[in-house]
Every structure is written in C-alpha cells, then in structure tokens.
Amino acid sequence: ANLTTRSRTTHGNSQRLWRSHVLHVLLKGTNIAEGDFFPSLVRELAVALQVRHAFIGSIVAGSPVRVRTVAVWSEGCLAENFEYGLAGTPCENVFKESLCYYPADVAEQFPTDLRLVEMRAHSYLGTPLFTPDGRALGLLVILHHEALPLPQVSQDMLRIIASRAAAELLRDAAEGELRKSEELFRQLIVHAPDAISLLDISTGRFIEANPAAERLFKLPACALRELGPVELSPPLQPDGRPSADKARELIGRAVAGETPVFEWTHRDAEGGDHLCEVRLLRLEIGGRAVVRGSIVDITERRMLEEQLRQAQKMEAVGQLAGGVAHDFNNLLTAIIGHLGLLDGDPAVTPEIGESLAEISIAANRAASLTSQLLAFGRHHVITSASLELNEVVSNLTKMLRRILGEQVRVQLDLAPDPLHVRGDAGKIEQVLLNLAVNARDAMPEGGEMRIGTRGERRARPALLGQTEDAERLSVVCMSIGDSGTGIPAAIRSRIFKPFFTTKEVGRGTGLGLSTVFGIVEQHQGWVEVESVVGKGSTFHVFLPRTEAATATTSAVSPEAPSRGRGELILLVEDELSVMEVGRLALERFGYRVLSAGNGPEALAVWAEHKHEIVLLLTDMVMPEGISGQQLARILQAEKPSLKVIYASGYHAEGAGKELTLTEGRNYVAKPYRLLKLRQVVRAMLDEGSGRHPPILALISVESAASMYTDQ
C-alpha cells in the first residue's frame, strides 16, 4: 500500500512538473522568440510529452478539406511543412469532437494515410483549433511510435494550449492577410502611372515617393525626401501667384479635410517644367499626419488639346475664308471681265488706259489674295502631275533673284539625283515663292538665302506629336533658310495661323505662311521650322516621294483662238454681274447666248431651245436646289452630245469623285480673263471635230510673282 501510494505521489508530482514546464514555456512565452511561436510550440510540446512527432496545421483557405502545416517536429528536429487532405486520416475526425484520441494501432485503422506509415505512428492525439466565434482554424496533433507516455497529461496540455495556439494562428493569418494587402497596395503604388508622394505636414518635406514621381522630378526617392513642393516648382505659377504662397494655401485646405484638385507647374532636376494635375488628401499613417499627393503630368495633354483647338479653329477659318473667296471671285470676275471688254476699245484714251491698267493690277492682286484664301481653306483643286522638284526650284530661281533684289544672295544646294513628287507645279512654286519672300523680309539689311533639296526617309508627324515607332516614309525635302532675325520661341507656334503677321500695317496680309501650310497639307506633306533669334530661320517642306517619270512641259506662245461661228451657248450664272459680262464677251467672240440665273430657269430655256444649244457654260453652285453638275446631268441625259464647261469661284464646290475637272478644258476658275474664256470655249467646241484646238495660254510664273510681293 505504501509503495502504491508512493508511486501515485511520484506520478502526480511528475504530472505537475511536466504541466508546470509546458505552461511556463508555452503560455508565458519564455524562450520563444518573436515569429518563432509555432516551431517552439511543437518542439517544447514533443519534449515535454516525450513523443516523437508533433505538428500544428491550418485549414487551407477556400478548401476546408485540406490542411497545411505551419510547424512540424519529427524525430528530434524541425521538419519541412507539408499539405494533405483530411479524407481518410484521423485528423478528419478531430473537428467532430473536442479531442480525438487513438491510443493504439492508428496506422492500421487508417491504411490510406501513408504519412502515418512513414512516421511509424502507433498512438495519435489531436485537438481542433477554433476562432472565438466557432469557425475551424486548424488542429494540433502529437503522434508516437508506442503508446503515449503521458496520455492524461497530454490531453490536458492540448486542451490548455489549444486556445493560445488558435489565437496565434488567427493572428498569424491576419498578419498574412495584412502582408498580402500591404504588398498589393505597394505594387499598386510602385507600378502606378501617376506620381504619388507623401508629404509630412509638420516639416513640409516629402517622406515617400513612388517610381513615377522619381521619373517626373528626375530625382531618386532619397533625394526627394530632402525637398518639398516649393523646391520643385518655379517661383511663380502660371496664374502669377508665388509657388510658396499657393502651396501653403492648398496644403492647408487638405489638412482641414478638403480634397483640393488643381493644376500646378513642377520643375524637374533638369530644369524642365511640367504642367500637372494634383489631387491632395490628408491621411493618418502610424499616428503621423501626412498629405498624399497624386500627380498627373498633363503637359502633353494640354499641348494636344491646344493643337486640336487650333486645328478646329483653322478649319472654321478655312471655311470662312473659302466662302469669302467665292463671293469675292464673283466680283473680280465682273471687274476683270469688263476690263477685258474695254481692251482695244478706240474710245479709251491713254489717260483712261493708265487708270484701267492700275485697276487691272489691283484686281490681279485681289485675285492673288483670294487664291491664298482658297489654298488656306483647302478649297483649291490640285492639278496632280509628276514633278521633278529640282527642276521646279531651278526654273523659279531666276525670277526669285529679281524679286528678292541684289541685297539677298541666293545659294542653291540641290540634290544630285532627281527628286520626283506628285502635285501641282503652280502650288509648289507658290510655296517656294511665299517662303522666299518671307525670308527676304526677315533680312531688311540683306543677307543670304539658302535653297536646298534632298531625299530621305522620315516619320510623318502625327496630329498630336511624332511617335518613335511611326512608319518612316520616303520623302523629298525642300529647305529655305535665311540669315535674318529669326523667330522668337514665344511666337513660333503661331506663325502658321491665318492673318498672323509681325510686319507693320500695310506690308503683310498674314496669309503667306498659312497658305504654305494649306498647300503642303493638300499635297500630303508637312512643314518643320528651325530658328535661332539673331541667326536666321529654316523652313523644311516635306513631300511624299514618287518614282513617276519626270513631267515635261514646254512653253508655247499663245495662239489667238478662232472666233465663234454663231453656235448657241446656254450661260447659267446666279451672279447677275458675272452673267452679264459673260454674255457680252461671248457675243463679242461670235457666239449666240441664252442666259439663266438658276437651274429651273435654265430648264425652261432648254425646253424651248435644246435642239440648237451646243454648249452649257454653268456655275458649279447655284440656288433653287439644282447645282451646275446636276443641271448638266439632266441636260446631257436628253442630249449626250451637249458640251459642258463649269466655272466656280470656289474650286471644289459641287465636284464629286465621278466628275473630273480639268483647268483649261472643262473648267475655268473665277476670276477668269475673257481671253481664257474664249480659248476654253473654242477648244471645247472643236474637241472631237477634227480641228486642233489652240494650246491654252497660262499666266507665267514671272507675271504672277508680282502678286505675292506684299505677303
């Protein structure tokens, strides 16, 4: 009896000793390093309870039938963690009761659990780990190759430890989610396209900046932490306010709880200014009050918006210019026509002749102005032909030297190989002439003008800026440079705007460069400008290069066209003065004329005289709902042999893809001279009759040059 009592006392003392040891180590946390709770738990548990294996596992998120261990003690050391399914294992039953105990032959009871075989498990004890609200978190298990040395102590210990282990497991899971969340937000901030910075309210300095902010300011984050928004801004903002005053006000509004959104000009480490959209927000981070700034560089966007507004403005002004030119050309047609009727009249005295000559010069200059308006408004019909650019430049150079005067030295630097383009020779000459006169005016004391051509491959600039991967095209470049005053950077973006000029009143129309812009754009090209104040400017005109053969032209003296032979012409013109001068001229040339002011009137005249009418001379755009093209289609449906000539002061009006207008053949542009009208009419009537029409006389470039000297 004494021996039994002594044995029980020794056993009780041992239980108290082991229990005290485990409680001391596991519950008080002694000798357990931070972050080392679970490895320490399984180690101390296995040592104290004298078992071979111990592990703690957590239920896999999203898969309540799988467990992943967080710490494993096996055969005297920490082992690698593993993941397993609950089905077919004793662990499956752990969650069905508060404590699951298999005192013997556990491996034989669960033959599909190969891990029990690997561990040579004989006994098994496991307890579930729950959250305070009863949700399963994981389990704590011990295994031994024999019967548990201390089964009752082991059960007591697992019950005691379960709540602490569950709390640690829950905390660990929360910290893991927090780490995931922090990493997610860190990645969002790091890879955010917007510049993001944190500003310490107390010091006014940045305490953090993402890579986008480093790229914007061209400074590493460590350098940004020594600065504040004022150090990264010009002294004044675009609204004229000092940066320091404005920054204090805006940060103060954010500290007060507002979320100000505003535009701010930042200056990077290389001195470049960036217009930015900034949004401020007050935050508390670790008890520290900060202001987060989200910064978007809108410099390029503003530039693109300005380019778009400019394009829309140019389009609107172009439409207005085209309309004005159309109406003005009708007036000029009447003026020039009546001057032509007076030509050779014996009643005109020399004194009156001089006045008429001055009127003619003024009318020609007015015609030049409307031509520029039409070119600016993109309403010109481009006569497309194969041109050799070197030939065009060479042919014009002799005349240019006379226009520019002796004080301007013209130096040619033409490409040795032919440079073919497709376009309108007259319009290309006008571009060169306008740029040359503009260069001359930039050298009031004289200087040197350089005209060069070359072929190259170049990317076409897009509307909103040239992209690095844009397709490189084969182009020809015509460069016109001068040694003049140069163009200040402040006005360089405005030089192609219509009616913008730096010349004194009376010297410039402000249409020279806008006309160049319009013509070049019509030819699918573009213009680039280089300029240094005090050293001169160079305009580079780029046009698509073609492989077409060189166009050939020959200058033939005009031949007086033969007179009419009484042919009946239907003249349709809604402008009374133009109709009257056209009728008088045609009758003087030997034709009979019937006139109408619009489509319905013309149809009425046609119904009575269609068998006699051989030619329709009609304006392109007319009132009463019938255009010149529609009228011609109606009449030719009844009489296919009817010849048609179109006239317009607004070259592109009414012309569709199915109608080909050829200047000097079936089309005359207002204002036209009566001799030109006579030539076109005679040539059209003689077409297909076996007679050879006379070669049409064109205004020479040299005589036209006088029209441009005031641009």
XYZ file of C-alpha atoms in Angstrom:
711
model
C 0.000 0.000 0.000
C 2.781 2.387 0.857
C 4.523 1.518 -2.390
C 1.331 2.207 -4.338
C 0.789 5.473 -2.545
C 4.392 6.476 -3.147
C 4.024 5.590 -6.836
C 0.882 7.654 -7.177
C 2.557 10.562 -5.444
C 5.561 10.324 -7.764
C 3.279 10.104 -10.790
C 1.277 13.124 -9.583
C 4.444 15.068 -8.973
C 5.673 14.202 -12.467
C 2.371 15.347 -13.975
C 2.574 18.628 -12.078
C 6.230 19.024 -13.117
C 5.534 18.465 -16.827
C 2.421 20.587 -16.692
C 4.333 23.375 -14.986
C 7.132 23.135 -17.555
C 4.794 23.254 -20.557
C 2.712 26.047 -19.094
C 5.819 28.019 -18.264
C 7.293 27.666 -21.752
C 4.155 27.857 -23.873
C 1.745 30.117 -22.044
C 4.184 32.632 -20.598
C 6.233 32.748 -23.789
C 9.604 32.272 -22.091
C 12.424 31.452 -24.528
C 10.088 31.842 -27.521
C 11.460 34.365 -29.988
C 9.119 36.694 -31.885
C 7.838 34.955 -35.019
C 9.032 31.584 -33.643
C 5.940 30.628 -31.693
C 4.781 27.609 -33.706
C 8.207 25.948 -34.094
C 8.796 26.470 -30.347
C 5.346 25.140 -29.571
C 5.778 21.809 -31.373
C 9.349 21.391 -30.096
C 8.539 22.034 -26.436
C 5.359 20.014 -26.667
C 7.154 16.986 -28.092
C 9.950 17.229 -25.494
C 7.637 17.753 -22.525
C 5.234 14.969 -23.502
C 8.050 12.617 -24.640
C 6.574 11.937 -28.118
C 8.303 11.502 -31.486
C 6.084 13.769 -33.594
C 4.078 16.973 -33.124
C 2.645 19.393 -35.636
C 0.227 22.265 -35.932
C -1.725 22.898 -39.162
C -4.167 25.442 -40.534
C -7.101 24.803 -42.836
C -6.305 25.862 -46.371
C -8.307 28.967 -47.338
C -11.043 28.073 -49.771
C -10.569 24.328 -49.195
C -11.945 23.181 -45.813
C -10.959 19.545 -46.540
C -7.218 20.301 -46.761
C -4.673 21.260 -44.126
C -1.273 22.896 -44.471
C 1.165 22.587 -41.553
C 2.829 25.679 -40.106
C 5.339 23.822 -37.897
C 6.406 20.140 -37.703
C 8.613 18.381 -35.111
C 9.694 14.908 -36.112
C 12.284 12.597 -34.670
C 14.066 15.252 -32.633
C 14.179 18.103 -35.127
C 12.055 20.527 -37.094
C 10.866 19.081 -40.409
C 9.560 20.571 -43.631
C 5.934 21.642 -43.744
C 3.501 19.696 -45.873
C -0.079 19.816 -47.105
C -2.564 16.962 -47.069
C -6.216 16.110 -47.454
C -8.318 15.273 -44.390
C -10.212 12.439 -46.022
C -9.076 9.023 -44.809
C -6.973 10.392 -41.939
C -7.560 10.525 -38.190
C -7.380 14.316 -38.488
C -10.728 14.180 -40.290
C -12.362 13.219 -37.015
C -10.613 15.885 -34.940
C -13.166 18.544 -35.862
C -16.062 16.275 -34.824
C -15.118 16.351 -31.127
C -13.073 18.463 -28.763
C -10.311 15.864 -28.533
C -9.581 12.909 -30.806
C -7.538 10.090 -29.253
C -6.325 6.816 -30.790
C -4.277 5.071 -28.091
C -3.026 2.228 -30.347
C -2.775 0.897 -33.917
C -3.720 4.203 -35.532
C -1.832 3.402 -38.773
C -3.776 0.128 -39.152
C -7.080 1.945 -38.621
C -6.285 4.429 -41.417
C -4.384 2.397 -44.035
C -4.724 5.070 -46.767
C -2.858 7.623 -44.651
C 0.665 6.896 -45.857
C 2.113 9.637 -43.681
C 1.154 7.624 -40.560
C 3.141 4.733 -42.004
C 6.130 6.975 -42.680
C 6.045 8.226 -39.080
C 5.559 4.646 -37.769
C 2.680 6.080 -35.733
C 1.047 3.852 -33.137
C -0.788 6.393 -30.968
C -2.449 9.668 -32.007
C -3.877 12.638 -30.116
C -5.326 15.717 -31.802
C -7.346 18.750 -30.797
C -9.162 21.254 -33.058
C -8.386 24.973 -33.103
C -11.365 27.299 -33.369
C -11.921 31.030 -33.597
C -13.883 32.674 -30.762
C -16.991 32.530 -32.961
C -16.589 28.771 -33.542
C -15.037 28.744 -37.019
C -12.474 25.968 -37.575
C -8.919 27.305 -37.976
C -6.690 24.254 -37.765
C -5.547 21.482 -35.460
C -2.758 20.493 -33.033
C -1.529 16.872 -33.180
C 1.002 14.629 -31.383
C 1.977 11.107 -32.508
C 4.188 8.404 -31.010
C 5.535 5.066 -32.217
C 4.299 3.467 -28.999
C 1.537 4.266 -26.554
C 1.615 7.842 -25.316
C 3.907 8.011 -22.262
C 1.652 10.512 -20.502
C -1.815 10.229 -22.050
C -3.705 12.197 -19.419
C -1.095 14.944 -19.191
C -1.021 15.101 -22.999
C -4.781 15.535 -23.191
C -4.741 18.212 -20.503
C -1.892 20.030 -22.185
C -3.528 20.023 -25.652
C -6.778 21.363 -24.197
C -4.898 24.127 -22.393
C -2.684 25.042 -25.341
C -5.481 24.930 -27.966
C -6.907 28.368 -27.208
C -3.485 30.038 -27.191
C -2.455 28.235 -30.401
C -5.744 29.206 -32.066
C -5.198 32.826 -31.110
C -1.678 32.749 -32.526
C -2.900 31.020 -35.667
C -5.623 33.643 -36.075
C -3.108 36.437 -35.506
C -0.695 34.856 -37.958
C -3.458 34.573 -40.568
C -4.404 38.208 -40.009
C -0.807 39.292 -40.318
C -0.506 37.245 -43.509
C -3.569 38.942 -44.973
C -2.170 42.274 -43.880
C 1.141 41.489 -45.556
C -0.695 40.477 -48.730
C -2.733 43.643 -48.606
C 0.332 45.776 -47.984
C 2.190 44.069 -50.833
C -0.799 44.540 -53.123
C -1.003 48.226 -52.342
C 2.768 48.548 -52.562
C 2.676 47.040 -56.028
C -0.201 49.331 -56.984
C 1.747 52.363 -55.813
C 5.048 51.211 -57.333
C 3.522 50.478 -60.717
C 1.018 53.354 -60.735
C 1.430 55.575 -63.818
C 0.680 58.656 -61.699
C 3.318 60.196 -59.482
C 2.393 59.632 -55.826
C 4.111 61.300 -52.894
C 3.588 61.622 -49.146
C 4.217 64.982 -47.534
C 4.912 65.372 -43.819
C 2.636 68.153 -42.607
C 4.911 69.131 -39.748
C 8.094 69.512 -41.831
C 6.699 70.309 -45.274
C 9.026 67.669 -46.773
C 8.319 64.549 -48.782
C 8.685 61.324 -46.808
C 7.929 58.907 -49.640
C 7.672 58.915 -53.450
C 6.929 56.186 -55.981
C 8.970 55.481 -59.165
C 6.585 57.584 -61.284
C 7.389 60.564 -59.046
C 11.098 59.855 -59.446
C 10.643 59.884 -63.238
C 8.616 63.083 -63.153
C 11.062 65.002 -60.993
C 14.125 63.197 -62.405
C 15.341 62.581 -58.843
C 15.663 59.409 -56.721
C 13.288 58.998 -53.783
C 16.131 59.539 -51.303
C 16.785 62.985 -52.806
C 13.092 63.846 -52.887
C 12.880 63.228 -49.130
C 15.097 66.257 -48.604
C 12.756 68.517 -50.588
C 9.261 69.925 -50.549
C 6.829 71.018 -53.277
C 8.115 74.596 -53.301
C 11.708 73.495 -54.056
C 10.340 71.539 -57.028
C 8.419 74.438 -58.525
C 9.279 77.633 -60.395
C 8.989 80.793 -58.277
C 5.675 81.691 -59.898
C 2.804 79.527 -61.039
C 1.094 80.183 -64.420
C -1.598 82.221 -62.662
C 1.114 84.602 -61.425
C 0.936 83.611 -57.765
C 4.130 82.742 -55.847
C 4.538 78.988 -55.541
C 5.210 79.165 -51.791
C 2.002 81.092 -51.035
C -0.126 78.888 -53.212
C 1.395 75.672 -51.789
C 0.711 76.746 -48.206
C -2.895 77.536 -49.050
C -3.561 74.252 -50.854
C -1.837 72.071 -48.230
C -3.763 73.916 -45.538
C -7.021 73.083 -47.294
C -6.034 69.407 -47.422
C -5.097 69.399 -43.715
C -8.504 70.910 -42.964
C -10.201 67.922 -44.590
C -10.768 69.116 -48.140
C -9.601 67.253 -51.231
C -8.316 70.047 -53.462
C -7.761 69.274 -57.146
C -5.733 71.859 -59.038
C -3.114 72.477 -61.703
C 0.474 73.001 -60.645
C 3.694 73.577 -62.536
C 6.545 71.380 -61.282
C 10.172 71.784 -62.326
C 12.332 68.681 -62.676
C 16.004 68.376 -61.761
C 16.999 69.182 -65.353
C 15.093 72.462 -65.394
C 12.114 71.268 -67.437
C 8.666 72.484 -66.409
C 5.699 70.104 -66.272
C 2.090 71.218 -66.029
C 0.472 68.765 -63.621
C -2.955 67.986 -62.247
C -2.623 67.426 -58.488
C -5.071 65.896 -56.008
C -4.330 66.203 -52.268
C -5.716 64.023 -49.466
C -4.995 64.083 -45.718
C -4.093 60.678 -44.197
C -3.048 59.297 -40.799
C -0.228 56.757 -41.060
C 1.041 55.298 -37.791
C -0.280 58.284 -35.888
C 1.535 60.643 -38.252
C -0.457 63.227 -40.216
C 0.579 63.296 -43.877
C -0.794 64.637 -47.169
C -0.835 62.291 -50.121
C -0.343 63.937 -53.483
C -1.475 62.214 -56.694
C 0.225 63.994 -59.597
C -0.577 63.559 -63.289
C 1.655 65.216 -65.883
C -0.791 66.890 -68.289
C 1.803 68.851 -70.273
C 1.416 66.722 -73.392
C -2.352 66.512 -72.986
C -2.629 70.286 -72.851
C -0.406 70.569 -75.906
C -2.593 68.092 -77.769
C -5.747 69.892 -76.680
C -4.275 73.152 -77.921
C -3.338 71.520 -81.224
C -6.858 70.146 -81.567
C -8.389 73.546 -80.793
C -6.028 75.107 -83.301
C -6.986 72.535 -85.928
C -10.668 73.206 -85.307
C -10.044 76.951 -85.449
C -8.094 76.582 -88.679
C -10.895 74.512 -90.163
C -13.514 77.111 -89.193
C -11.419 79.985 -90.514
C -10.712 77.952 -93.638
C -14.421 77.516 -94.315
C -14.979 81.220 -93.749
C -12.037 82.096 -95.981
C -13.335 79.826 -98.723
C -16.776 81.412 -98.581
C -15.360 84.930 -98.698
C -13.082 83.984 -101.595
C -16.026 82.512 -103.521
C -18.077 85.694 -103.278
C -15.067 87.901 -103.907
C -14.107 85.920 -107.004
C -17.525 86.598 -108.492
C -16.943 90.332 -108.018
C -13.454 90.085 -109.501
C -14.774 88.147 -112.488
C -17.088 91.043 -113.296
C -14.312 93.630 -112.790
C -11.695 91.750 -114.813
C -14.287 90.868 -117.444
C -15.335 94.456 -118.009
C -11.683 95.481 -118.159
C -11.275 92.878 -120.881
C -14.229 94.305 -122.803
C -12.525 97.706 -122.774
C -9.249 96.243 -124.050
C -8.578 97.606 -127.537
C -11.572 99.954 -127.463
C -10.625 103.034 -129.563
C -12.667 105.223 -127.237
C -10.199 104.564 -124.405
C -7.742 107.465 -124.196
C -4.164 106.960 -122.946
C -5.042 108.622 -119.649
C -8.034 106.325 -119.155
C -5.867 103.383 -120.256
C -3.396 104.129 -117.472
C -6.198 104.103 -114.923
C -7.543 100.872 -116.337
C -4.057 99.338 -116.072
C -3.904 100.298 -112.392
C -7.349 98.786 -111.860
C -6.134 95.611 -113.571
C -3.065 95.427 -111.307
C -5.247 95.881 -108.217
C -7.669 93.224 -109.477
C -4.797 90.808 -110.055
C -3.513 91.364 -106.528
C -7.028 90.811 -105.194
C -7.202 87.589 -107.219
C -3.918 86.540 -105.653
C -5.351 87.176 -102.200
C -8.440 85.067 -102.888
C -6.185 82.352 -104.270
C -4.341 82.320 -100.949
C -7.611 82.199 -99.043
C -8.717 79.222 -101.088
C -5.377 77.487 -100.586
C -5.595 78.132 -96.860
C -9.152 76.812 -96.783
C -8.096 73.700 -98.776
C -10.628 74.528 -101.482
C -8.229 74.538 -104.413
C -8.380 71.720 -106.887
C -4.904 70.229 -107.030
C -3.748 69.504 -110.562
C -1.867 66.298 -109.913
C 1.124 65.636 -112.168
C 4.574 64.129 -111.895
C 7.109 66.833 -110.978
C 10.865 66.865 -110.584
C 11.497 69.105 -107.582
C 14.993 70.192 -108.636
C 13.576 71.328 -111.974
C 10.781 73.293 -110.305
C 13.266 75.051 -107.998
C 15.757 75.759 -110.784
C 13.109 77.210 -113.102
C 11.912 79.575 -110.377
C 15.312 80.696 -109.121
C 15.998 83.203 -111.908
C 12.752 85.004 -111.229
C 13.347 84.783 -107.470
C 16.663 86.627 -107.752
C 14.891 89.556 -109.440
C 12.132 89.653 -106.833
C 14.467 89.390 -103.837
C 16.836 92.105 -105.044
C 20.598 92.422 -105.134
C 20.963 92.575 -101.340
C 19.866 88.948 -100.971
C 22.308 86.288 -102.178
C 20.610 83.063 -103.243
C 22.621 79.885 -102.757
C 21.348 76.642 -104.302
C 22.190 73.235 -102.903
C 20.164 70.775 -104.981
C 20.327 67.017 -104.668
C 22.411 65.385 -107.423
C 19.704 62.812 -108.148
C 16.201 63.593 -109.480
C 13.563 64.010 -106.775
C 10.102 63.175 -108.064
C 6.878 64.237 -106.372
C 3.288 64.255 -107.489
C 1.422 67.511 -107.228
C 0.547 70.886 -108.675
C 3.593 72.707 -110.071
C 1.957 76.099 -109.633
C 1.168 75.424 -105.984
C 4.677 74.121 -105.246
C 6.073 77.278 -106.874
C 3.743 79.342 -104.690
C 5.088 77.614 -101.575
C 8.673 78.383 -102.593
C 7.766 81.948 -103.554
C 5.947 82.654 -100.276
C 8.795 81.262 -98.169
C 11.392 83.161 -100.194
C 9.570 86.480 -99.814
C 9.089 85.762 -96.108
C 12.847 85.111 -95.790
C 13.663 88.320 -97.675
C 11.529 90.345 -95.269
C 13.400 88.762 -92.348
C 16.654 90.275 -93.761
C 15.889 94.009 -94.133
C 19.610 94.770 -94.489
C 20.185 91.921 -96.903
C 21.780 88.551 -96.331
C 21.994 85.025 -97.660
C 19.158 82.724 -98.619
C 19.795 79.004 -98.945
C 17.519 76.814 -101.020
C 18.244 73.111 -100.902
C 16.660 69.795 -101.807
C 17.357 66.275 -100.641
C 15.779 62.863 -100.383
C 15.480 60.971 -97.116
C 13.350 58.610 -95.057
C 11.413 60.254 -92.278
C 8.493 59.513 -89.974
C 5.393 61.555 -90.649
C 4.432 63.642 -87.599
C 1.019 62.732 -86.225
C -1.512 65.418 -85.330
C -0.568 65.117 -81.675
C 3.159 64.666 -81.932
C 5.539 62.294 -83.651
C 5.740 58.780 -82.264
C 9.025 56.893 -82.092
C 7.636 53.828 -83.853
C 5.925 55.763 -86.668
C 6.475 54.400 -90.155
C 9.366 56.063 -91.936
C 8.397 57.311 -95.395
C 10.429 58.111 -98.468
C 10.156 61.877 -98.808
C 11.781 64.813 -100.534
C 12.707 67.885 -98.540
C 12.824 71.422 -99.858
C 14.591 73.717 -97.388
C 14.514 77.529 -97.497
C 16.865 79.146 -94.988
C 17.885 82.728 -94.273
C 20.391 84.632 -92.156
C 17.746 87.006 -90.832
C 16.317 87.992 -87.494
C 14.928 84.580 -86.583
C 11.619 83.717 -84.978
C 11.228 84.132 -81.200
C 10.152 80.923 -79.463
C 7.139 82.710 -77.980
C 5.504 83.164 -81.398
C 6.868 80.141 -83.253
C 3.719 78.110 -82.609
C 1.574 80.875 -84.125
C 3.331 81.588 -87.410
C 1.056 79.334 -89.474
C -2.119 80.833 -88.049
C -4.164 82.797 -90.590
C -3.774 86.574 -90.525
C -0.943 86.409 -88.001
C 1.917 88.699 -89.013
C 4.761 90.549 -87.340
C 5.053 93.022 -90.221
C 3.879 96.571 -89.992
C 0.412 97.505 -91.200
C 0.220 97.648 -94.994
C 3.116 95.274 -95.658
C 1.699 91.849 -94.894
C -1.631 90.065 -95.135
C -0.753 87.371 -92.612
C -1.665 84.683 -95.139
C 1.730 83.821 -96.595
C 2.700 81.040 -94.182
C -0.864 79.809 -93.627
C -1.116 79.443 -97.421
C 2.110 77.430 -97.398
C 0.683 75.244 -94.645
C -2.534 74.645 -96.586
C -0.845 73.809 -99.891
C 1.691 71.447 -98.331
C -1.016 69.662 -96.380
C -3.040 69.260 -99.595
C -0.004 67.509 -101.056
C 0.044 65.083 -98.072
C 3.173 66.747 -96.696
C 4.176 68.784 -93.679
C 6.397 71.714 -92.671
C 9.018 71.884 -89.916
C 10.761 75.041 -88.705
C 14.182 75.651 -87.163
C 15.040 79.125 -85.924
C 17.545 80.889 -83.705
C 16.896 84.522 -82.861
C 19.545 86.688 -84.482
C 20.878 83.867 -86.662
C 18.021 83.093 -89.022
C 15.354 80.516 -89.790
C 14.998 77.458 -91.997
C 11.700 76.044 -93.239
C 11.756 72.383 -94.261
C 8.939 71.296 -96.585
C 8.496 67.517 -96.735
C 6.551 65.921 -99.604
C 5.989 62.223 -100.391
C 8.487 60.960 -102.931
C 7.299 59.053 -106.004
C 9.019 57.030 -108.687
C 6.996 58.533 -111.512
C 8.770 59.815 -114.598
C 9.731 63.448 -114.777
C 6.911 65.569 -116.105
C 7.859 67.601 -119.144
C 6.437 70.952 -120.100
C 7.100 73.249 -122.939
C 6.433 76.919 -123.220
C 4.475 77.675 -126.369
C 3.389 81.128 -127.310
C -0.361 81.532 -127.074
C -2.244 81.413 -130.296
C -5.275 83.622 -130.822
C -8.326 81.346 -130.802
C -10.672 81.469 -133.729
C -13.975 83.270 -133.380
C -17.309 81.641 -132.902
C -19.460 80.669 -135.826
C -22.789 81.531 -134.356
C -23.019 78.471 -132.053
C -25.738 78.775 -129.385
C -24.443 78.682 -125.793
C -26.565 78.372 -122.636
C -24.939 80.501 -119.912
C -26.174 79.758 -116.379
C -24.909 82.075 -113.632
C -26.680 83.231 -110.468
C -24.486 86.346 -110.084
C -26.075 88.926 -112.383
C -22.905 90.960 -112.998
C -20.919 87.835 -113.941
C -23.707 86.597 -116.196
C -23.850 89.949 -117.953
C -20.128 90.243 -118.623
C -20.009 86.621 -119.762
C -22.885 87.163 -122.183
C -21.326 90.331 -123.641
C -17.937 88.641 -124.050
C -19.301 85.523 -125.732
C -21.424 87.562 -128.119
C -18.381 89.667 -128.970
C -16.485 86.442 -129.704
C -19.105 85.460 -132.306
C -21.468 83.227 -130.342
C -25.162 83.407 -129.646
C -26.016 83.319 -125.962
C -29.078 82.384 -123.888
C -28.744 83.109 -120.170
C -30.427 81.889 -116.999
C -29.965 82.760 -113.332
C -30.570 79.307 -111.830
C -31.390 75.693 -112.598
C -35.173 75.977 -113.052
C -34.756 78.968 -115.390
C -32.144 77.037 -117.372
C -34.505 74.057 -117.746
C -37.200 76.363 -119.088
C -34.789 77.846 -121.637
C -33.548 74.358 -122.529
C -37.052 73.067 -123.175
C -37.506 75.698 -125.879
C -34.035 75.684 -127.497
C -32.437 72.299 -126.718
C -32.086 71.356 -130.386
C -29.906 74.424 -131.029
C -27.856 74.639 -127.814
C -24.419 73.017 -128.269
C -22.628 74.139 -125.100
C -23.595 74.623 -121.465
C -21.435 77.107 -119.521
C -22.613 76.847 -115.912
C -21.612 77.906 -112.448
C -20.982 74.982 -110.078
C -23.103 76.191 -107.153
C -26.460 77.842 -107.676
C -29.634 78.494 -105.697
C -33.041 76.843 -106.153
C -31.778 73.347 -105.346
C -30.120 72.459 -108.662
C -26.317 72.622 -108.885
C -24.379 73.063 -112.106
C -23.379 69.409 -112.070
C -26.971 68.255 -111.576
C -28.134 70.564 -114.379
C -25.502 69.195 -116.751
C -26.503 65.627 -115.907
C -30.160 66.363 -116.677
C -29.409 68.069 -119.985
C -26.870 65.516 -121.177
C -29.359 62.719 -120.426
C -31.555 64.304 -123.113
C -28.708 65.308 -125.409
C -25.480 63.309 -124.905
C -23.607 65.430 -127.465
C -24.000 68.553 -125.320
C -20.621 70.028 -124.331
C -20.257 71.325 -120.751
C -17.852 73.836 -119.174
C -18.001 74.514 -115.425
C -16.993 77.744 -113.673
C -16.624 78.480 -109.984
C -15.066 80.918 -107.587
C -14.890 78.129 -105.003
C -12.941 75.458 -106.788
C -14.041 72.320 -105.020
C -17.744 73.113 -104.834
C -20.124 70.530 -106.142
C -17.418 68.324 -107.614
C -17.788 64.668 -106.714
C -15.479 61.769 -107.379
C -17.392 60.950 -110.559
C -16.653 64.383 -112.054
C -13.142 65.199 -113.249
C -12.470 68.919 -113.542
C -9.564 69.913 -115.724
C -8.495 73.553 -115.699
C -8.489 74.941 -119.258
C -10.599 72.130 -120.688
C -13.976 71.676 -118.963
C -13.377 74.060 -116.091
C -12.473 77.751 -115.632
C -11.655 79.193 -112.247
C -13.021 82.596 -111.317
C -11.872 85.242 -111.765
C -11.076 84.393 -115.381
C -9.899 86.647 -118.187
C -12.027 86.872 -121.256
C -9.217 85.591 -123.484
C -9.009 82.476 -121.279
C -12.784 82.013 -121.505
C -12.635 82.410 -125.276
C -9.881 79.794 -125.534
C -11.673 77.251 -123.355
C -14.995 77.629 -125.168
C -13.399 77.321 -128.603
C -11.320 74.318 -127.550
C -14.350 72.535 -126.110
C -16.434 73.118 -129.228
C -13.587 71.957 -131.501
C -12.965 68.835 -129.415
C -13.747 65.744 -131.453
C -14.471 67.775 -134.580
C -11.123 67.115 -136.255
C -9.913 70.638 -135.638
C -6.830 71.123 -133.477
C -7.681 73.412 -130.562
C -5.122 76.079 -129.784
C -2.755 75.470 -126.877
C -4.126 77.409 -123.903
C -2.117 80.336 -122.666
C -1.274 80.246 -118.960
C -0.211 83.119 -116.766
C 3.561 82.868 -116.497
C 5.141 82.432 -113.086
C 7.080 85.614 -113.641
C 3.996 87.743 -114.197
C 2.229 86.085 -111.272
C 5.134 86.819 -108.946
C 4.145 90.444 -108.645
C 1.006 89.319 -106.873
C 2.959 87.892 -103.906
C 5.467 90.587 -103.091
C 3.328 92.063 -100.318
C 2.970 88.905 -98.191
